[in-house]
């Protein structure tokens, strides 16, 4: 459904995304994970053609269900966005317009792409609000975003993304701003909707617990590159890139640590300005770094569908 190859995004002289490739199949959840600042959201915005003015996007291929998105005009891309490709943004309070009711915001997207009467669009909006677990949808339709809790606003965002029955849904950290119990409900909802509607889902998150629960395929990003990609079971059973190993080791697992025993974090932090992409971008933080890592870094295949960027062999 989505086939991205060699995606690069630069802001002036700085390249923030360097040769990202990923595929999301029909009915599959592909999780894009990594620390904040790794380029996950920029990757999603580049796929959607929503980069800020001044950003430069290049790629060998961005294909969506047989359509070459690189060849589409702004108008052509606008016809796909919101209809066949839905997007759920990170922060619902800033993504919903505070000056318009829930009804106006849901029906606008539907009528723009599908036409029809206001009454038909309102009927669909009410049905979808019910489907995403919002009680009293008639009442909610007449409310403004500030009258809703964070969880309800996120459910409204999901309903909006689904108004036109998309084939692909891109969800950028859809649970970050929510408390843990609400997060679980939203994730269950996304998983149920995906199974029911056969969606392809590209889910951006830094939460490995979320990945373990919902992903089929996982791509781990670091400093603008996908450093490891694998089916979810293989990634958790045989993490191969030192960054993936570090991410998994730094997750608290109940019963694994003794009382007072510290976690095992990855030293340092993601570079604020991406590296020059000569050699391995992780080498400043990697305990296995060797001189060859500063020169070049090969893409290796550990198993079919499981690849990683590193000098080390498993
Ligand atoms: Fe570490 Fe070298 Fe592998 Fe980079 S290429 S992750 S520095 S061992």
PDB file of C-alpha atoms and ligand atoms in Angstrom:
ATOM      1  CA  UNK A   1       0.000   0.000   0.000  1.00  0.00           C
ATOM      2  CA  UNK A   2       2.852   2.397   0.848  1.00  0.00           C
ATOM      3  CA  UNK A   3       6.307   1.961  -0.653  1.00  0.00           C
ATOM      4  CA  UNK A   4       8.974   4.516   0.275  1.00  0.00           C
ATOM      5  CA  UNK A   5      12.551   4.205  -1.000  1.00  0.00           C
ATOM      6  CA  UNK A   6      15.519   6.479  -0.394  1.00  0.00           C
ATOM      7  CA  UNK A   7      13.565   9.360   1.158  1.00  0.00           C
ATOM      8  CA  UNK A   8      15.688  12.399   2.037  1.00  0.00           C
ATOM      9  CA  UNK A   9      14.515  15.632   3.599  1.00  0.00           C
ATOM     10  CA  UNK A  10      16.723  18.645   4.064  1.00  0.00           C
ATOM     11  CA  UNK A  11      16.251  22.046   5.641  1.00  0.00           C
ATOM     12  CA  UNK A  12      18.833  24.272   4.011  1.00  0.00           C
ATOM     13  CA  UNK A  13      22.226  22.586   4.392  1.00  0.00           C
ATOM     14  CA  UNK A  14      20.971  20.196   7.076  1.00  0.00           C
ATOM     15  CA  UNK A  15      19.686  16.806   6.051  1.00  0.00           C
ATOM     16  CA  UNK A  16      17.185  15.605   8.680  1.00  0.00           C
ATOM     17  CA  UNK A  17      16.096  12.396   6.938  1.00  0.00           C
ATOM     18  CA  UNK A  18      18.701  10.390   5.070  1.00  0.00           C
ATOM     19  CA  UNK A  19      17.612   7.645   2.690  1.00  0.00           C
ATOM     20  CA  UNK A  20      14.659   6.212   4.608  1.00  0.00           C
ATOM     21  CA  UNK A  21      12.976   3.198   3.023  1.00  0.00           C
ATOM     22  CA  UNK A  22       9.918   1.381   4.336  1.00  0.00           C
ATOM     23  CA  UNK A  23       6.875  -0.520   3.152  1.00  0.00           C
ATOM     24  CA  UNK A  24       3.430  -0.835   4.700  1.00  0.00           C
ATOM     25  CA  UNK A  25       1.280  -3.621   3.334  1.00  0.00           C
ATOM     26  CA  UNK A  26      -2.493  -3.756   3.200  1.00  0.00           C
ATOM     27  CA  UNK A  27      -3.860  -4.672   6.644  1.00  0.00           C
ATOM     28  CA  UNK A  28      -0.433  -4.276   8.303  1.00  0.00           C
ATOM     29  CA  UNK A  29       0.737  -2.075  11.181  1.00  0.00           C
ATOM     30  CA  UNK A  30       4.238  -0.768  10.608  1.00  0.00           C
ATOM     31  CA  UNK A  31       5.720   1.028  13.616  1.00  0.00           C
ATOM     32  CA  UNK A  32       8.371   3.684  13.205  1.00  0.00           C
ATOM     33  CA  UNK A  33      10.242   3.995  16.513  1.00  0.00           C
ATOM     34  CA  UNK A  34      13.126   5.963  17.965  1.00  0.00           C
ATOM     35  CA  UNK A  35      13.866   8.759  20.399  1.00  0.00           C
ATOM     36  CA  UNK A  36      12.446  12.254  19.856  1.00  0.00           C
ATOM     37  CA  UNK A  37      14.433  14.087  17.209  1.00  0.00           C
ATOM     38  CA  UNK A  38      15.239  11.010  15.098  1.00  0.00           C
ATOM     39  CA  UNK A  39      13.212  12.199  12.101  1.00  0.00           C
ATOM     40  CA  UNK A  40      10.070  10.085  12.499  1.00  0.00           C
ATOM     41  CA  UNK A  41       7.555  12.912  12.200  1.00  0.00           C
ATOM     42  CA  UNK A  42       9.476  14.597   9.382  1.00  0.00           C
ATOM     43  CA  UNK A  43       9.366  11.284   7.509  1.00  0.00           C
ATOM     44  CA  UNK A  44       5.576  11.137   7.908  1.00  0.00           C
ATOM     45  CA  UNK A  45       5.098  14.756   6.869  1.00  0.00           C
ATOM     46  CA  UNK A  46       7.320  14.193   3.822  1.00  0.00           C
ATOM     47  CA  UNK A  47       5.209  11.213   2.745  1.00  0.00           C
ATOM     48  CA  UNK A  48       2.063  13.331   3.121  1.00  0.00           C
ATOM     49  CA  UNK A  49       3.593  16.283   1.230  1.00  0.00           C
ATOM     50  CA  UNK A  50       3.108  18.488   4.296  1.00  0.00           C
ATOM     51  CA  UNK A  51       6.643  19.710   4.913  1.00  0.00           C
ATOM     52  CA  UNK A  52       7.180  23.331   5.870  1.00  0.00           C
ATOM     53  CA  UNK A  53       8.034  25.762   3.116  1.00  0.00           C
ATOM     54  CA  UNK A  54      11.775  25.725   2.468  1.00  0.00           C
ATOM     55  CA  UNK A  55      12.153  22.015   3.192  1.00  0.00           C
ATOM     56  CA  UNK A  56      13.430  19.912   0.307  1.00  0.00           C
ATOM     57  CA  UNK A  57      12.151  16.382  -0.312  1.00  0.00           C
ATOM     58  CA  UNK A  58      13.881  13.885  -2.570  1.00  0.00           C
ATOM     59  CA  UNK A  59      13.269  10.161  -2.942  1.00  0.00           C
ATOM     60  CA  UNK A  60      13.783   7.287  -5.307  1.00  0.00           C
ATOM     61  CA  UNK A  61      10.155   6.337  -4.810  1.00  0.00           C
ATOM     62  CA  UNK A  62       7.076   7.203  -2.751  1.00  0.00           C
ATOM     63  CA  UNK A  63       4.353   4.926  -4.043  1.00  0.00           C
ATOM     64  CA  UNK A  64       0.842   4.610  -2.674  1.00  0.00           C
ATOM     65  CA  UNK A  65      -1.308   1.775  -4.022  1.00  0.00           C
ATOM     66  CA  UNK A  66       0.197   2.119  -7.495  1.00  0.00           C
ATOM     67  CA  UNK A  67       0.217   5.943  -7.526  1.00  0.00           C
ATOM     68  CA  UNK A  68       3.537   7.772  -7.699  1.00  0.00           C
ATOM     69  CA  UNK A  69       3.178  10.473  -5.040  1.00  0.00           C
ATOM     70  CA  UNK A  70       6.347  12.209  -6.248  1.00  0.00           C
ATOM     71  CA  UNK A  71       4.690  12.908  -9.595  1.00  0.00           C
ATOM     72  CA  UNK A  72       1.468  14.303  -8.111  1.00  0.00           C
ATOM     73  CA  UNK A  73       0.709  18.027  -8.162  1.00  0.00           C
ATOM     74  CA  UNK A  74      -0.291  19.786  -4.924  1.00  0.00           C
ATOM     75  CA  UNK A  75      -3.885  19.530  -6.059  1.00  0.00           C
ATOM     76  CA  UNK A  76      -3.550  15.803  -6.784  1.00  0.00           C
ATOM     77  CA  UNK A  77      -1.969  15.215  -3.382  1.00  0.00           C
ATOM     78  CA  UNK A  78      -4.729  17.262  -1.768  1.00  0.00           C
ATOM     79  CA  UNK A  79      -7.280  14.889  -3.292  1.00  0.00           C
ATOM     80  CA  UNK A  80      -5.603  11.897  -1.613  1.00  0.00           C
ATOM     81  CA  UNK A  81      -4.970  13.536   1.768  1.00  0.00           C
ATOM     82  CA  UNK A  82      -7.962  13.160   4.018  1.00  0.00           C
ATOM     83  CA  UNK A  83      -9.673  10.767   1.618  1.00  0.00           C
ATOM     84  CA  UNK A  84      -7.502   7.733   0.788  1.00  0.00           C
ATOM     85  CA  UNK A  85      -4.699   8.661   3.201  1.00  0.00           C
ATOM     86  CA  UNK A  86      -5.735   9.751   6.685  1.00  0.00           C
ATOM     87  CA  UNK A  87      -3.449  11.277   9.271  1.00  0.00           C
ATOM     88  CA  UNK A  88      -3.741  11.544  13.039  1.00  0.00           C
ATOM     89  CA  UNK A  89      -1.492  14.232  14.439  1.00  0.00           C
ATOM     90  CA  UNK A  90       0.401  14.235  17.725  1.00  0.00           C
ATOM     91  CA  UNK A  91      -1.423  16.896  19.661  1.00  0.00           C
ATOM     92  CA  UNK A  92      -5.201  17.020  19.174  1.00  0.00           C
ATOM     93  CA  UNK A  93      -5.630  20.389  20.888  1.00  0.00           C
ATOM     94  CA  UNK A  94      -3.469  22.100  18.306  1.00  0.00           C
ATOM     95  CA  UNK A  95      -4.743  20.002  15.393  1.00  0.00           C
ATOM     96  CA  UNK A  96      -8.429  20.695  15.959  1.00  0.00           C
ATOM     97  CA  UNK A  97      -9.570  24.229  15.203  1.00  0.00           C
ATOM     98  CA  UNK A  98     -10.758  25.783  18.487  1.00  0.00           C
ATOM     99  CA  UNK A  99     -13.161  28.113  16.654  1.00  0.00           C
ATOM    100  CA  UNK A 100     -15.259  25.387  14.992  1.00  0.00           C
ATOM    101  CA  UNK A 101     -17.510  22.716  16.411  1.00  0.00           C
ATOM    102  CA  UNK A 102     -16.685  19.046  16.141  1.00  0.00           C
ATOM    103  CA  UNK A 103     -19.479  18.717  13.598  1.00  0.00           C
ATOM    104  CA  UNK A 104     -18.084  21.414  11.275  1.00  0.00           C
ATOM    105  CA  UNK A 105     -14.615  19.902  11.353  1.00  0.00           C
ATOM    106  CA  UNK A 106     -15.770  16.345  10.664  1.00  0.00           C
ATOM    107  CA  UNK A 107     -18.293  17.192   7.975  1.00  0.00           C
ATOM    108  CA  UNK A 108     -15.992  19.603   6.141  1.00  0.00           C
ATOM    109  CA  UNK A 109     -13.486  16.885   5.280  1.00  0.00           C
ATOM    110  CA  UNK A 110     -16.248  14.519   4.140  1.00  0.00           C
ATOM    111  CA  UNK A 111     -18.101  17.037   1.970  1.00  0.00           C
ATOM    112  CA  UNK A 112     -14.878  18.308   0.449  1.00  0.00           C
ATOM    113  CA  UNK A 113     -13.874  14.858  -0.771  1.00  0.00           C
ATOM    114  CA  UNK A 114     -17.172  13.051  -1.151  1.00  0.00           C
ATOM    115  CA  UNK A 115     -19.699  15.853  -1.676  1.00  0.00           C
ATOM    116  CA  UNK A 116     -23.276  15.094  -0.612  1.00  0.00           C
ATOM    117  CA  UNK A 117     -25.582  16.941   1.717  1.00  0.00           C
ATOM    118  CA  UNK A 118     -24.708  18.370   5.114  1.00  0.00           C
ATOM    119  CA  UNK A 119     -27.273  16.024   6.665  1.00  0.00           C
ATOM    120  CA  UNK A 120     -25.602  12.934   5.164  1.00  0.00           C
ATOM    121  CA  UNK A 121     -22.167  14.119   6.338  1.00  0.00           C
ATOM    122  CA  UNK A 122     -23.514  14.810   9.840  1.00  0.00           C
ATOM    123  CA  UNK A 123     -25.078  11.363   9.955  1.00  0.00           C
ATOM    124  CA  UNK A 124     -21.734   9.795   9.029  1.00  0.00           C
ATOM    125  CA  UNK A 125     -19.901  11.943  11.598  1.00  0.00           C
ATOM    126  CA  UNK A 126     -22.290  10.838  14.350  1.00  0.00           C
ATOM    127  CA  UNK A 127     -21.908   7.186  13.354  1.00  0.00           C
ATOM    128  CA  UNK A 128     -18.111   7.446  13.404  1.00  0.00           C
ATOM    129  CA  UNK A 129     -18.060   9.228  16.765  1.00  0.00           C
ATOM    130  CA  UNK A 130     -20.051   6.299  18.103  1.00  0.00           C
ATOM    131  CA  UNK A 131     -17.659   3.861  16.426  1.00  0.00           C
ATOM    132  CA  UNK A 132     -14.620   5.453  18.073  1.00  0.00           C
ATOM    133  CA  UNK A 133     -16.252   5.052  21.470  1.00  0.00           C
ATOM    134  CA  UNK A 134     -17.719   8.510  22.077  1.00  0.00           C
ATOM    135  CA  UNK A 135     -21.043   8.342  23.871  1.00  0.00           C
ATOM    136  CA  UNK A 136     -23.817  10.832  23.076  1.00  0.00           C
ATOM    137  CA  UNK A 137     -22.368  11.671  19.640  1.00  0.00           C
ATOM    138  CA  UNK A 138     -25.245  14.076  18.921  1.00  0.00           C
ATOM    139  CA  UNK A 139     -24.222  16.186  21.900  1.00  0.00           C
ATOM    140  CA  UNK A 140     -20.492  16.036  21.081  1.00  0.00           C
ATOM    141  CA  UNK A 141     -21.043  17.135  17.495  1.00  0.00           C
ATOM    142  CA  UNK A 142     -22.283  20.497  18.731  1.00  0.00           C
ATOM    143  CA  UNK A 143     -19.354  21.053  21.105  1.00  0.00           C
ATOM    144  CA  UNK A 144     -16.054  22.859  20.630  1.00  0.00           C
ATOM    145  CA  UNK A 145     -12.663  21.138  21.186  1.00  0.00           C
ATOM    146  CA  UNK A 146     -12.063  22.917  24.517  1.00  0.00           C
ATOM    147  CA  UNK A 147     -15.211  21.274  25.904  1.00  0.00           C
ATOM    148  CA  UNK A 148     -13.702  17.798  25.396  1.00  0.00           C
ATOM    149  CA  UNK A 149     -11.107  15.901  27.430  1.00  0.00           C
ATOM    150  CA  UNK A 150      -7.753  14.965  25.851  1.00  0.00           C
ATOM    151  CA  UNK A 151      -8.938  11.400  25.221  1.00  0.00           C
ATOM    152  CA  UNK A 152     -12.143  12.566  23.556  1.00  0.00           C
ATOM    153  CA  UNK A 153     -10.251  15.024  21.375  1.00  0.00           C
ATOM    154  CA  UNK A 154      -7.943  12.245  20.228  1.00  0.00           C
ATOM    155  CA  UNK A 155     -10.964  10.073  19.410  1.00  0.00           C
ATOM    156  CA  UNK A 156     -12.421  12.962  17.396  1.00  0.00           C
ATOM    157  CA  UNK A 157      -9.111  13.173  15.491  1.00  0.00           C
ATOM    158  CA  UNK A 158      -9.335   9.449  14.729  1.00  0.00           C
ATOM    159  CA  UNK A 159     -12.936   9.830  13.564  1.00  0.00           C
ATOM    160  CA  UNK A 160     -11.908  12.735  11.339  1.00  0.00           C
ATOM    161  CA  UNK A 161      -9.107  10.691   9.782  1.00  0.00           C
ATOM    162  CA  UNK A 162     -11.582   7.875   9.056  1.00  0.00           C
ATOM    163  CA  UNK A 163     -14.433  10.009   7.672  1.00  0.00           C
ATOM    164  CA  UNK A 164     -13.638   9.125   4.054  1.00  0.00           C
ATOM    165  CA  UNK A 165     -12.711   5.456   4.598  1.00  0.00           C
ATOM    166  CA  UNK A 166      -8.950   5.776   3.966  1.00  0.00           C
ATOM    167  CA  UNK A 167      -6.791   2.860   2.834  1.00  0.00           C
ATOM    168  CA  UNK A 168      -3.748   4.122   4.706  1.00  0.00           C
ATOM    169  CA  UNK A 169      -3.663   5.778   8.105  1.00  0.00           C
ATOM    170  CA  UNK A 170      -0.566   7.570   9.381  1.00  0.00           C
ATOM    171  CA  UNK A 171      -0.717   8.113  13.138  1.00  0.00           C
ATOM    172  CA  UNK A 172       2.008  10.324  14.605  1.00  0.00           C
ATOM    173  CA  UNK A 173       2.414   9.550  18.321  1.00  0.00           C
ATOM    174  CA  UNK A 174      -1.380   9.437  18.774  1.00  0.00           C
ATOM    175  CA  UNK A 175      -1.197   8.647  22.483  1.00  0.00           C
ATOM    176  CA  UNK A 176       1.688  10.823  23.664  1.00  0.00           C
ATOM    177  CA  UNK A 177      -0.417  13.543  25.270  1.00  0.00           C
ATOM    178  CA  UNK A 178      -2.733  11.106  27.078  1.00  0.00           C
ATOM    179  CA  UNK A 179      -2.562   9.358  30.414  1.00  0.00           C
ATOM    180  CA  UNK A 180      -1.797   5.654  30.491  1.00  0.00           C
ATOM    181  CA  UNK A 181      -5.339   4.279  30.793  1.00  0.00           C
ATOM    182  CA  UNK A 182      -6.601   6.496  27.971  1.00  0.00           C
ATOM    183  CA  UNK A 183      -3.577   5.499  25.868  1.00  0.00           C
ATOM    184  CA  UNK A 184      -4.501   1.834  26.213  1.00  0.00           C
ATOM    185  CA  UNK A 185      -8.069   2.552  25.091  1.00  0.00           C
ATOM    186  CA  UNK A 186      -6.911   4.517  22.039  1.00  0.00           C
ATOM    187  CA  UNK A 187      -4.482   1.765  21.028  1.00  0.00           C
ATOM    188  CA  UNK A 188      -7.135  -0.932  21.385  1.00  0.00           C
ATOM    189  CA  UNK A 189      -9.419   1.227  19.276  1.00  0.00           C
ATOM    190  CA  UNK A 190      -6.816   1.714  16.525  1.00  0.00           C
ATOM    191  CA  UNK A 191      -6.077  -2.034  16.453  1.00  0.00           C
ATOM    192  CA  UNK A 192      -9.795  -2.865  16.248  1.00  0.00           C
ATOM    193  CA  UNK A 193     -10.458  -0.297  13.521  1.00  0.00           C
ATOM    194  CA  UNK A 194      -7.514  -1.525  11.530  1.00  0.00           C
ATOM    195  CA  UNK A 195      -8.672  -5.131  11.655  1.00  0.00           C
ATOM    196  CA  UNK A 196     -12.253  -4.164  10.854  1.00  0.00           C
ATOM    197  CA  UNK A 197     -11.459  -1.785   8.001  1.00  0.00           C
ATOM    198  CA  UNK A 198      -8.356  -3.575   6.632  1.00  0.00           C
ATOM    199  CA  UNK A 199      -6.314  -0.391   6.945  1.00  0.00           C
ATOM    200  CA  UNK A 200      -2.608  -0.133   6.392  1.00  0.00           C
ATOM    201  CA  UNK A 201      -1.334   1.702   9.486  1.00  0.00           C
ATOM    202  CA  UNK A 202       1.969   3.556   9.813  1.00  0.00           C
ATOM    203  CA  UNK A 203       2.259   4.220  13.544  1.00  0.00           C
ATOM    204  CA  UNK A 204       4.936   6.554  14.841  1.00  0.00           C
ATOM    205  CA  UNK A 205       5.832   6.086  18.475  1.00  0.00           C
ATOM    206  CA  UNK A 206       8.732   6.064  20.909  1.00  0.00           C
ATOM    207  CA  UNK A 207       6.935   3.601  23.174  1.00  0.00           C
ATOM    208  CA  UNK A 208       8.220   0.054  22.759  1.00  0.00           C
ATOM    209  CA  UNK A 209       5.339  -1.314  24.833  1.00  0.00           C
ATOM    210  CA  UNK A 210       2.983   0.043  22.171  1.00  0.00           C
ATOM    211  CA  UNK A 211       5.118  -1.528  19.456  1.00  0.00           C
ATOM    212  CA  UNK A 212       5.038  -4.938  21.115  1.00  0.00           C
ATOM    213  CA  UNK A 213       1.246  -4.824  21.321  1.00  0.00           C
ATOM    214  CA  UNK A 214       0.259  -3.618  17.869  1.00  0.00           C
ATOM    215  CA  UNK A 215       3.085  -3.865  15.295  1.00  0.00           C
ATOM    216  CA  UNK A 216       3.597  -6.387  12.526  1.00  0.00           C
ATOM    217  CA  UNK A 217       6.768  -4.763  11.174  1.00  0.00           C
ATOM    218  CA  UNK A 218       9.059  -2.284  12.961  1.00  0.00           C
ATOM    219  CA  UNK A 219      11.563   0.234  11.632  1.00  0.00           C
ATOM    220  CA  UNK A 220      13.934   1.773  14.194  1.00  0.00           C
ATOM    221  CA  UNK A 221      15.141   5.265  13.319  1.00  0.00           C
ATOM    222  CA  UNK A 222      18.220   7.020  14.630  1.00  0.00           C
ATOM    223  CA  UNK A 223      19.416  10.467  13.566  1.00  0.00           C
ATOM    224  CA  UNK A 224      17.509  10.489  10.290  1.00  0.00           C
ATOM    225  CA  UNK A 225      18.151   6.893   9.224  1.00  0.00           C
ATOM    226  CA  UNK A 226      16.374   3.558   9.587  1.00  0.00           C
ATOM    227  CA  UNK A 227      19.055   1.583  11.427  1.00  0.00           C
ATOM    228  CA  UNK A 228      17.074  -1.663  11.791  1.00  0.00           C
ATOM    229  CA  UNK A 229      13.878  -3.051  10.324  1.00  0.00           C
ATOM    230  CA  UNK A 230      12.301  -6.385  11.203  1.00  0.00           C
ATOM    231  CA  UNK A 231       9.063  -8.238  11.899  1.00  0.00           C
ATOM    232  CA  UNK A 232       8.067  -7.410  15.473  1.00  0.00           C
ATOM    233  CA  UNK A 233       8.776 -10.865  16.950  1.00  0.00           C
ATOM    234  CA  UNK A 234      12.259 -10.951  15.381  1.00  0.00           C
ATOM    235  CA  UNK A 235      13.074  -7.438  16.590  1.00  0.00           C
ATOM    236  CA  UNK A 236      12.243  -8.249  20.199  1.00  0.00           C
ATOM    237  CA  UNK A 237      13.825 -11.709  20.102  1.00  0.00           C
ATOM    238  CA  UNK A 238      16.985 -10.781  18.166  1.00  0.00           C
ATOM    239  CA  UNK A 239      17.611  -7.011  18.286  1.00  0.00           C
ATOM    240  CA  UNK A 240      20.793  -6.642  16.261  1.00  0.00           C
ATOM    241  CA  UNK A 241      21.734  -2.975  15.902  1.00  0.00           C
ATOM    242  CA  UNK A 242      23.382  -1.660  19.100  1.00  0.00           C
ATOM    243  CA  UNK A 243      20.863   1.221  19.187  1.00  0.00           C
ATOM    244  CA  UNK A 244      17.910  -1.187  19.131  1.00  0.00           C
ATOM    245  CA  UNK A 245      19.589  -3.282  21.798  1.00  0.00           C
ATOM    246  CA  UNK A 246      20.069  -0.144  23.896  1.00  0.00           C
ATOM    247  CA  UNK A 247      16.449   0.923  23.467  1.00  0.00           C
ATOM    248  CA  UNK A 248      15.175  -2.467  24.588  1.00  0.00           C
ATOM    249  CA  UNK A 249      17.605  -2.625  27.521  1.00  0.00           C
ATOM    250  CA  UNK A 250      16.451   0.758  28.786  1.00  0.00           C
ATOM    251  CA  UNK A 251      12.787  -0.258  29.052  1.00  0.00           C
ATOM    252  CA  UNK A 252      11.771  -1.127  32.623  1.00  0.00           C
ATOM    253  CA  UNK A 253      10.390  -4.662  32.747  1.00  0.00           C
ATOM    254  CA  UNK A 254       8.512  -5.619  35.946  1.00  0.00           C
ATOM    255  CA  UNK A 255      10.339  -8.393  37.802  1.00  0.00           C
ATOM    256  CA  UNK A 256      13.558  -8.013  35.795  1.00  0.00           C
ATOM    257  CA  UNK A 257      15.315  -5.446  37.988  1.00  0.00           C
ATOM    258  CA  UNK A 258      16.052  -5.719  41.696  1.00  0.00           C
ATOM    259  CA  UNK A 259      14.751  -2.950  43.949  1.00  0.00           C
ATOM    260  CA  UNK A 260      17.039   0.086  43.587  1.00  0.00           C
ATOM    261  CA  UNK A 261      18.896  -1.357  40.604  1.00  0.00           C
ATOM    262  CA  UNK A 262      19.303   1.368  37.947  1.00  0.00           C
ATOM    263  CA  UNK A 263      18.102   0.961  34.379  1.00  0.00           C
ATOM    264  CA  UNK A 264      20.673   0.569  31.631  1.00  0.00           C
ATOM    265  CA  UNK A 265      20.274   3.758  29.552  1.00  0.00           C
ATOM    266  CA  UNK A 266      21.991   4.563  26.249  1.00  0.00           C
ATOM    267  CA  UNK A 267      24.707   7.099  27.133  1.00  0.00           C
ATOM    268  CA  UNK A 268      24.455  10.562  25.557  1.00  0.00           C
ATOM    269  CA  UNK A 269      21.581  11.893  23.521  1.00  0.00           C
ATOM    270  CA  UNK A 270      20.397  12.202  19.923  1.00  0.00           C
ATOM    271  CA  UNK A 271      22.464  14.875  18.126  1.00  0.00           C
ATOM    272  CA  UNK A 272      20.462  18.117  17.785  1.00  0.00           C
ATOM    273  CA  UNK A 273      21.889  18.575  14.329  1.00  0.00           C
ATOM    274  CA  UNK A 274      21.943  15.340  12.315  1.00  0.00           C
ATOM    275  CA  UNK A 275      25.387  13.938  11.538  1.00  0.00           C
ATOM    276  CA  UNK A 276      27.067  14.318   8.178  1.00  0.00           C
ATOM    277  CA  UNK A 277      26.091  10.726   7.294  1.00  0.00           C
ATOM    278  CA  UNK A 278      29.682   9.703   6.687  1.00  0.00           C
ATOM    279  CA  UNK A 279      30.023   6.479   8.625  1.00  0.00           C
ATOM    280  CA  UNK A 280      27.676   5.512  11.439  1.00  0.00           C
ATOM    281  CA  UNK A 281      25.608   8.278  13.060  1.00  0.00           C
ATOM    282  CA  UNK A 282      25.416   6.309  16.314  1.00  0.00           C
ATOM    283  CA  UNK A 283      29.156   5.895  16.833  1.00  0.00           C
ATOM    284  CA  UNK A 284      29.478   8.622  19.509  1.00  0.00           C
ATOM    285  CA  UNK A 285      27.134   6.608  21.741  1.00  0.00           C
ATOM    286  CA  UNK A 286      28.007   3.077  20.710  1.00  0.00           C
ATOM    287  CA  UNK A 287      30.013   0.860  23.038  1.00  0.00           C
ATOM    288  CA  UNK A 288      31.164  -1.266  20.072  1.00  0.00           C
ATOM    289  CA  UNK A 289      32.428   1.631  17.926  1.00  0.00           C
ATOM    290  CA  UNK A 290      35.627   0.937  15.983  1.00  0.00           C
ATOM    291  CA  UNK A 291      37.644   2.957  13.460  1.00  0.00           C
ATOM    292  CA  UNK A 292      35.809   1.415  10.491  1.00  0.00           C
ATOM    293  CA  UNK A 293      32.511   2.836  11.810  1.00  0.00           C
ATOM    294  CA  UNK A 294      33.689   6.364  10.974  1.00  0.00           C
ATOM    295  CA  UNK A 295      34.201   5.507   7.323  1.00  0.00           C
ATOM    296  CA  UNK A 296      31.248   3.493   6.078  1.00  0.00           C
ATOM    297  CA  UNK A 297      28.418   1.405   7.400  1.00  0.00           C
ATOM    298  CA  UNK A 298      27.020  -1.545   5.479  1.00  0.00           C
ATOM    299  CA  UNK A 299      23.364  -2.540   5.270  1.00  0.00           C
ATOM    300  CA  UNK A 300      23.213  -6.171   6.371  1.00  0.00           C
ATOM    301  CA  UNK A 301      20.431  -8.724   6.160  1.00  0.00           C
ATOM    302  CA  UNK A 302      20.057 -10.917   9.221  1.00  0.00           C
ATOM    303  CA  UNK A 303      17.040 -12.844   7.911  1.00  0.00           C
ATOM    304  CA  UNK A 304      14.382 -12.246   5.245  1.00  0.00           C
ATOM    305  CA  UNK A 305      12.667  -8.967   6.208  1.00  0.00           C
ATOM    306  CA  UNK A 306      15.224  -8.255   8.977  1.00  0.00           C
ATOM    307  CA  UNK A 307      17.960  -5.796   8.001  1.00  0.00           C
ATOM    308  CA  UNK A 308      20.230  -3.440   9.938  1.00  0.00           C
ATOM    309  CA  UNK A 309      22.941  -0.830   9.337  1.00  0.00           C
ATOM    310  CA  UNK A 310      26.122  -1.752  11.197  1.00  0.00           C
ATOM    311  CA  UNK A 311      29.708  -2.963  10.930  1.00  0.00           C
ATOM    312  CA  UNK A 312      28.982  -5.828  13.320  1.00  0.00           C
ATOM    313  CA  UNK A 313      27.831  -9.238  12.173  1.00  0.00           C
ATOM    314  CA  UNK A 314      25.390 -11.111  14.444  1.00  0.00           C
TER     315      UNK A 314
HETATM  316 FE1  LIG B   1      28.242   0.779  16.659  1.00  0.00          FE
HETATM  317 FE2  LIG B   1      29.882   0.745  14.575  1.00  0.00          FE
HETATM  318 FE3  LIG B   1      27.578  -0.581  14.463  1.00  0.00          FE
HETATM  319 FE4  LIG B   1      27.603   2.067  14.432  1.00  0.00          FE
HETATM  320  S1  LIG B   1      28.454   0.698  12.842  1.00  0.00           S
HETATM  321  S2  LIG B   1      26.247   0.791  15.625  1.00  0.00           S
HETATM  322  S3  LIG B   1      29.316   2.526  15.788  1.00  0.00           S
HETATM  323  S4  LIG B   1      29.322  -0.996  15.817  1.00  0.00           S
END
